[in-house]
Amino acid sequence: MSTKSINLRAFEIVNSSVTQAHSDLFQKLKNRLNSSIVTDRAMLLNMSDKSSQEQDLISFYEAQDGLDMPVFCVLLRASIDDNAQHIDKALFKQNTFKIDDIKDNPLGPGVIYKRHFYFTAYKNHIVTTLPGNITIKGLQTYLNWFLNDLYEINPKINSKKISELSDIENIKVRDPINAQSEGEHEKTHILTRMLRHLSREAVRNFITDTPNISEEQLEQMVSAELLLKFRRPKKNDPEALKKAYSAILKPVADLDNYQVKRRNSSTIYSGKDIVESKVVYIEELEKNRINERQLEQEMRKYIIELEKNA
């Protein structure tokens, strides 16, 4: 039996309530899903785009009433041409549909499958199969729209590293253009683009004797690094440290290019080493599909484990 490795990424839902043990996102999501059809869950990404309506939607979910179990969802991105009159809209009037319903029975050229990923929510946590080069911001935006609320979802810091976070001396942001670990589809972070621009301008000021050097030549010559230095905290508050570093890492789409150095030590972590994740191995099926039931169980086990250890 062949298997596919899938990286499960863990996130924490910020609990703004002082009276409740966890955020109400989990329960609100269950209630909203069970009282909606697919079209109710379709969020247009750009309201002014009339020609090709790109949208995110929860196409499938498992959320059983009366059971204290995680919600399992498939978030689909699709582009739907509203001018294509031949499209059968029946699929979007159902409670759920599966990705294979589109792939095996195309609705016509008016519907374009973009991508999908899985996520599960439970009390204080969310676990996703989001690729490492995509931040949680998109899912947070979708859930805030669907639930008509303003939730904050941050990367979960690895609890085994908490005792060491107070000893972090600096975080180095490497230029992903020159980083060894850059993925084929990884987008350059805006911060490093700014750094690279400033670096090129600084170099240009030094080489006034060669004024004809082109931007393309400078681009190939110059890389940039940002060094963030941290003072040692006066109080070692693990919870405050978790929140601080979680906020720093939330907008980062290239954790491989963040290097974390401890004080008085040569130990250097990659940014992804201090956030929670777990690799699971899921059975591969025909046509490049996976055993979704197996994935659902693994994601639910992981999120329950996170909740117990919180």
Short mmCIF file of C-alpha atoms in Angstrom, two decimals:
data_model
loop_
_atom_site.label_atom_id
_atom_site.label_comp_id
_atom_site.label_asym_id
_atom_site.label_seq_id
_atom_site.Cartn_x
_atom_site.Cartn_y
_atom_site.Cartn_z
CA MET A 1 0.00 0.00 0.00
CA SER A 2 1.46 3.34 -1.01
CA THR A 3 1.07 6.32 1.31
CA LYS A 4 1.38 10.07 1.02
CA SER A 5 2.96 12.22 3.72
CA ILE A 6 0.81 15.19 4.75
CA ASN A 7 1.95 17.92 7.12
CA LEU A 8 -0.73 18.95 9.62
CA ARG A 9 -0.26 22.54 10.85
CA ALA A 10 -1.67 23.58 14.22
CA PHE A 11 -3.14 26.96 15.13
CA GLU A 12 -4.69 28.48 18.25
CA ILE A 13 -7.96 30.41 18.33
CA VAL A 14 -7.54 33.46 20.55
CA ASN A 15 -10.15 33.30 23.31
CA SER A 16 -11.39 36.82 24.00
CA SER A 17 -13.86 35.68 26.66
CA VAL A 18 -12.94 35.97 30.34
CA THR A 19 -15.76 33.65 31.42
CA GLN A 20 -15.45 30.81 28.89
CA ALA A 21 -12.72 28.17 28.77
CA HIS A 22 -12.45 28.40 25.01
CA SER A 23 -13.58 30.44 22.01
CA ASP A 24 -17.12 30.01 20.70
CA LEU A 25 -15.85 29.60 17.10
CA PHE A 26 -16.13 25.82 17.24
CA GLN A 27 -19.79 25.77 18.36
CA LYS A 28 -20.82 28.63 16.07
CA LEU A 29 -19.23 26.85 13.12
CA LYS A 30 -21.15 23.63 13.87
CA ASN A 31 -24.45 25.49 14.15
CA ARG A 32 -23.89 27.56 11.03
CA LEU A 33 -22.85 24.58 8.91
CA ASN A 34 -25.86 22.52 9.92
CA SER A 35 -28.25 25.34 9.00
CA SER A 36 -26.73 26.23 5.62
CA ILE A 37 -26.42 24.96 2.06
CA VAL A 38 -23.34 25.25 -0.13
CA THR A 39 -24.34 28.54 -1.75
CA ASP A 40 -24.69 30.14 1.72
CA ARG A 41 -21.05 29.31 2.34
CA ALA A 42 -19.64 30.81 -0.88
CA MET A 43 -17.54 33.92 -0.20
CA LEU A 44 -16.65 36.04 -3.24
CA LEU A 45 -13.02 37.10 -3.09
CA ASN A 46 -13.57 40.23 -5.18
CA MET A 47 -17.01 41.84 -5.32
CA SER A 48 -16.16 43.86 -8.44
CA ASP A 49 -15.02 40.85 -10.49
CA LYS A 50 -18.10 40.20 -12.62
CA SER A 51 -16.49 38.15 -15.37
CA SER A 52 -15.01 35.33 -13.30
CA GLN A 53 -16.27 35.06 -9.74
CA GLU A 54 -13.51 33.47 -7.72
CA GLN A 55 -14.79 32.25 -4.38
CA ASP A 56 -13.97 30.19 -1.31
CA LEU A 57 -16.56 27.83 0.13
CA ILE A 58 -16.89 24.91 2.51
CA SER A 59 -18.03 22.22 0.10
CA PHE A 60 -18.08 19.31 2.56
CA TYR A 61 -18.09 18.90 6.33
CA GLU A 62 -18.68 16.46 9.18
CA ALA A 63 -20.24 18.07 12.26
CA GLN A 64 -22.55 15.88 14.31
CA ASP A 65 -24.97 17.57 16.68
CA GLY A 66 -24.86 16.46 20.30
CA LEU A 67 -21.34 15.02 20.05
CA ASP A 68 -18.31 16.76 21.50
CA MET A 69 -16.19 16.00 18.44
CA PRO A 70 -14.08 18.21 16.15
CA VAL A 71 -15.63 19.66 13.00
CA PHE A 72 -13.98 18.42 9.80
CA CYS A 73 -14.24 20.60 6.66
CA VAL A 74 -13.07 20.88 3.06
CA LEU A 75 -12.44 24.45 1.92
CA LEU A 76 -12.64 24.72 -1.86
CA ARG A 77 -11.53 27.58 -4.08
CA ALA A 78 -13.31 27.74 -7.44
CA SER A 79 -13.95 30.27 -10.16
CA ILE A 80 -17.50 30.47 -11.50
CA ASP A 81 -18.41 32.39 -14.64
CA ASP A 82 -21.79 33.90 -13.87
CA ASN A 83 -22.45 34.45 -17.59
CA ALA A 84 -22.34 30.72 -18.32
CA GLN A 85 -26.08 29.98 -18.37
CA HIS A 86 -25.58 26.24 -18.90
CA ILE A 87 -24.12 25.68 -15.43
CA ASP A 88 -26.16 23.31 -13.29
CA LYS A 89 -26.55 25.18 -10.00
CA ALA A 90 -28.13 22.17 -8.25
CA LEU A 91 -24.82 21.17 -6.71
CA PHE A 92 -24.64 24.49 -4.83
CA LYS A 93 -28.13 24.03 -3.45
CA GLN A 94 -27.12 20.87 -1.64
CA ASN A 95 -25.95 20.68 1.94
CA THR A 96 -22.55 19.33 0.82
CA PHE A 97 -20.75 17.93 -2.20
CA LYS A 98 -17.39 16.24 -2.64
CA ILE A 99 -14.44 17.38 -4.71
CA ASP A 100 -14.86 14.31 -6.92
CA ASP A 101 -18.35 15.54 -7.83
CA ILE A 102 -16.67 18.35 -9.77
CA LYS A 103 -13.62 16.45 -10.99
CA ASP A 104 -15.55 13.42 -12.22
CA ASN A 105 -18.63 15.28 -13.44
CA PRO A 106 -17.55 18.74 -14.58
CA LEU A 107 -20.29 21.35 -14.46
CA GLY A 108 -18.97 22.85 -17.71
CA PRO A 109 -16.38 25.43 -18.71
CA GLY A 110 -18.03 27.95 -16.40
CA VAL A 111 -16.70 26.25 -13.26
CA ILE A 112 -12.96 26.03 -12.68
CA TYR A 113 -11.50 24.06 -9.78
CA LYS A 114 -8.56 25.97 -8.26
CA ARG A 115 -7.50 24.10 -5.14
CA HIS A 116 -8.75 22.74 -1.85
CA PHE A 117 -7.47 21.91 1.60
CA TYR A 118 -8.80 20.31 4.76
CA PHE A 119 -9.21 21.77 8.24
CA THR A 120 -10.66 20.71 11.54
CA ALA A 121 -11.76 22.94 14.42
CA TYR A 122 -12.19 22.06 18.08
CA LYS A 123 -12.47 24.38 21.09
CA ASN A 124 -9.17 26.31 21.21
CA HIS A 125 -7.52 24.87 18.10
CA ILE A 126 -7.60 24.56 14.32
CA VAL A 127 -5.55 22.02 12.36
CA THR A 128 -5.10 22.39 8.60
CA THR A 129 -3.39 20.76 5.63
CA LEU A 130 -2.47 24.20 4.28
CA PRO A 131 0.84 24.14 2.38
CA GLY A 132 3.73 25.69 4.29
CA ASN A 133 3.93 28.64 1.90
CA ILE A 134 0.35 29.80 2.64
CA THR A 135 -0.48 31.62 5.87
CA ILE A 136 -3.57 31.15 8.03
CA LYS A 137 -4.87 34.62 7.08
CA GLY A 138 -7.10 33.38 4.25
CA LEU A 139 -8.89 30.81 6.42
CA GLN A 140 -9.25 33.38 9.21
CA THR A 141 -10.85 35.83 6.75
CA TYR A 142 -13.25 33.16 5.50
CA LEU A 143 -14.35 32.04 8.98
CA ASN A 144 -14.85 35.65 10.11
CA TRP A 145 -17.05 36.25 7.06
CA PHE A 146 -19.02 33.01 7.42
CA LEU A 147 -19.58 33.41 11.17
CA ASN A 148 -19.98 37.20 11.04
CA ASP A 149 -17.41 37.73 13.77
CA LEU A 150 -13.78 38.79 14.22
CA TYR A 151 -11.71 35.85 15.40
CA GLU A 152 -7.94 35.81 15.65
CA ILE A 153 -6.14 32.60 14.69
CA ASN A 154 -2.39 32.29 15.29
CA PRO A 155 0.26 29.60 14.78
CA LYS A 156 0.56 27.36 17.83
CA ILE A 157 4.01 27.46 19.38
CA ASN A 158 5.56 24.07 20.14
CA SER A 159 5.13 23.56 23.89
CA LYS A 160 8.43 21.69 24.10
CA LYS A 161 10.23 24.87 23.02
CA ILE A 162 8.46 27.21 25.46
CA SER A 163 11.17 27.03 28.10
CA GLU A 164 13.71 28.06 25.47
CA LEU A 165 11.81 30.97 23.92
CA SER A 166 12.92 33.36 26.68
CA ASP A 167 16.49 32.59 25.67
CA ILE A 168 16.04 33.64 22.05
CA GLU A 169 18.72 36.15 21.17
CA ASN A 170 17.70 36.97 17.62
CA ILE A 171 15.67 35.96 14.60
CA LYS A 172 17.32 36.27 11.20
CA VAL A 173 15.14 36.72 8.15
CA ARG A 174 16.96 35.37 5.10
CA ASP A 175 16.35 36.43 1.54
CA PRO A 176 14.19 33.62 0.06
CA ILE A 177 15.58 34.27 -3.41
CA ASN A 178 18.89 32.80 -2.25
CA ALA A 179 17.62 30.39 0.39
CA GLN A 180 18.25 26.71 -0.25
CA SER A 181 14.81 25.67 0.97
CA GLU A 182 12.73 27.88 -1.27
CA GLY A 183 9.76 26.00 -2.70
CA GLU A 184 8.89 26.11 -6.35
CA HIS A 185 5.67 28.01 -5.70
CA GLU A 186 6.84 30.04 -2.71
CA LYS A 187 6.15 33.75 -2.97
CA THR A 188 8.74 36.27 -1.82
CA HIS A 189 7.69 37.89 1.42
CA ILE A 190 7.06 41.63 1.16
CA LEU A 191 9.60 42.28 3.92
CA THR A 192 12.44 40.67 1.99
CA ARG A 193 11.41 42.49 -1.18
CA MET A 194 11.75 45.76 0.71
CA LEU A 195 15.08 44.71 2.16
CA ARG A 196 16.39 43.73 -1.25
CA HIS A 197 15.34 47.08 -2.70
CA LEU A 198 17.10 48.98 0.10
CA SER A 199 20.19 46.81 -0.29
CA ARG A 200 20.35 47.52 -4.03
CA GLU A 201 20.08 51.24 -3.41
CA ALA A 202 22.87 51.08 -0.83
CA VAL A 203 25.13 49.16 -3.22
CA ARG A 204 24.39 51.60 -6.02
CA ASN A 205 25.58 54.46 -3.80
CA PHE A 206 28.89 52.63 -3.27
CA ILE A 207 29.58 51.91 -6.94
CA THR A 208 29.31 55.39 -8.38
CA ASP A 209 32.19 54.58 -10.71
CA THR A 210 29.98 52.10 -12.63
CA PRO A 211 26.73 54.04 -13.13
CA ASN A 212 25.52 51.86 -16.02
CA ILE A 213 24.95 48.71 -13.99
CA SER A 214 21.39 47.48 -14.58
CA GLU A 215 18.66 46.59 -12.10
CA GLU A 216 18.80 43.00 -13.33
CA GLN A 217 22.53 42.81 -12.62
CA LEU A 218 22.03 44.27 -9.14
CA GLU A 219 19.19 41.81 -8.51
CA GLN A 220 21.55 38.92 -9.19
CA MET A 221 24.36 40.42 -7.08
CA VAL A 222 22.50 41.48 -3.95
CA SER A 223 20.69 39.52 -1.26
CA ALA A 224 19.42 40.83 2.08
CA GLU A 225 19.03 39.71 5.68
CA LEU A 226 17.12 41.26 8.56
CA LEU A 227 18.34 40.62 12.10
CA LEU A 228 15.75 41.03 14.88
CA LYS A 229 17.43 41.18 18.28
CA PHE A 230 15.51 40.51 21.49
CA ARG A 231 16.17 41.74 25.01
CA ARG A 232 16.04 39.09 27.73
CA PRO A 233 12.58 39.30 29.35
CA LYS A 234 12.53 40.48 32.96
CA LYS A 235 9.89 37.86 33.73
CA ASN A 236 9.74 34.43 32.16
CA ASP A 237 6.04 34.32 31.30
CA PRO A 238 5.60 31.34 28.90
CA GLU A 239 2.06 32.35 27.91
CA ALA A 240 3.07 35.91 27.03
CA LEU A 241 6.08 34.59 25.10
CA LYS A 242 3.87 32.20 23.14
CA LYS A 243 1.56 35.03 22.12
CA ALA A 244 4.45 37.31 21.15
CA TYR A 245 6.27 34.80 18.95
CA SER A 246 3.03 33.48 17.52
CA ALA A 247 2.16 37.01 16.38
CA ILE A 248 5.62 37.42 14.82
CA LEU A 249 5.34 34.18 12.86
CA LYS A 250 1.67 34.49 11.79
CA PRO A 251 2.22 36.53 8.58
CA VAL A 252 5.28 34.51 7.56
CA ALA A 253 4.86 32.28 4.50
CA ASP A 254 8.46 31.10 4.38
CA LEU A 255 9.32 29.76 7.84
CA ASP A 256 12.29 27.87 6.40
CA ASN A 257 13.94 31.24 5.83
CA TYR A 258 13.58 32.37 9.44
CA GLN A 259 16.51 31.35 11.64
CA VAL A 260 16.15 31.49 15.43
CA LYS A 261 19.32 31.66 17.60
CA ARG A 262 19.47 31.02 21.35
CA ARG A 263 21.56 33.05 23.77
CA ASN A 264 24.96 31.65 24.72
CA SER A 265 24.47 28.78 22.32
CA SER A 266 25.28 27.81 18.78
CA THR A 267 21.85 26.17 18.43
CA ILE A 268 19.90 27.57 15.49
CA TYR A 269 16.31 26.63 14.76
CA SER A 270 14.38 27.07 11.56
CA GLY A 271 11.21 29.10 12.13
CA LYS A 272 9.14 25.97 11.46
CA ASP A 273 10.86 24.20 14.38
CA ILE A 274 9.09 26.33 16.99
CA VAL A 275 5.57 25.97 15.60
CA GLU A 276 3.39 22.91 16.15
CA SER A 277 2.96 20.48 13.28
CA LYS A 278 2.71 16.76 12.68
CA VAL A 279 3.43 14.60 9.64
CA VAL A 280 0.91 11.83 8.99
CA TYR A 281 0.95 9.12 6.32
CA ILE A 282 -2.30 8.65 4.43
CA GLU A 283 -3.19 5.87 2.00
CA GLU A 284 -2.97 6.88 -1.64
CA LEU A 285 -5.79 5.82 -3.95
CA GLU A 286 -6.15 5.82 -7.71
CA LYS A 287 -6.11 9.06 -9.75
CA ASN A 288 -3.84 10.77 -7.22
CA ARG A 289 -6.53 10.74 -4.54
CA ILE A 290 -6.13 10.02 -0.82
CA ASN A 291 -8.17 8.15 1.77
CA GLU A 292 -10.08 11.16 3.16
CA ARG A 293 -11.64 9.17 6.01
CA GLN A 294 -8.19 8.21 7.21
CA LEU A 295 -7.04 11.83 6.99
CA GLU A 296 -10.12 13.00 8.89
CA GLN A 297 -9.39 10.56 11.73
CA GLU A 298 -5.73 11.59 11.91
CA MET A 299 -6.64 15.28 12.02
CA ARG A 300 -9.23 14.69 14.72
CA LYS A 301 -6.81 12.66 16.83
CA TYR A 302 -4.17 15.37 16.53
CA ILE A 303 -6.47 18.25 17.46
CA ILE A 304 -7.88 16.35 20.47
CA GLU A 305 -4.29 15.66 21.56
CA LEU A 306 -3.47 19.40 21.26
CA GLU A 307 -6.53 20.29 23.31
CA LYS A 308 -5.65 17.84 26.08
CA ASN A 309 -2.09 19.21 26.30
CA ALA A 310 -3.10 22.88 26.19
#
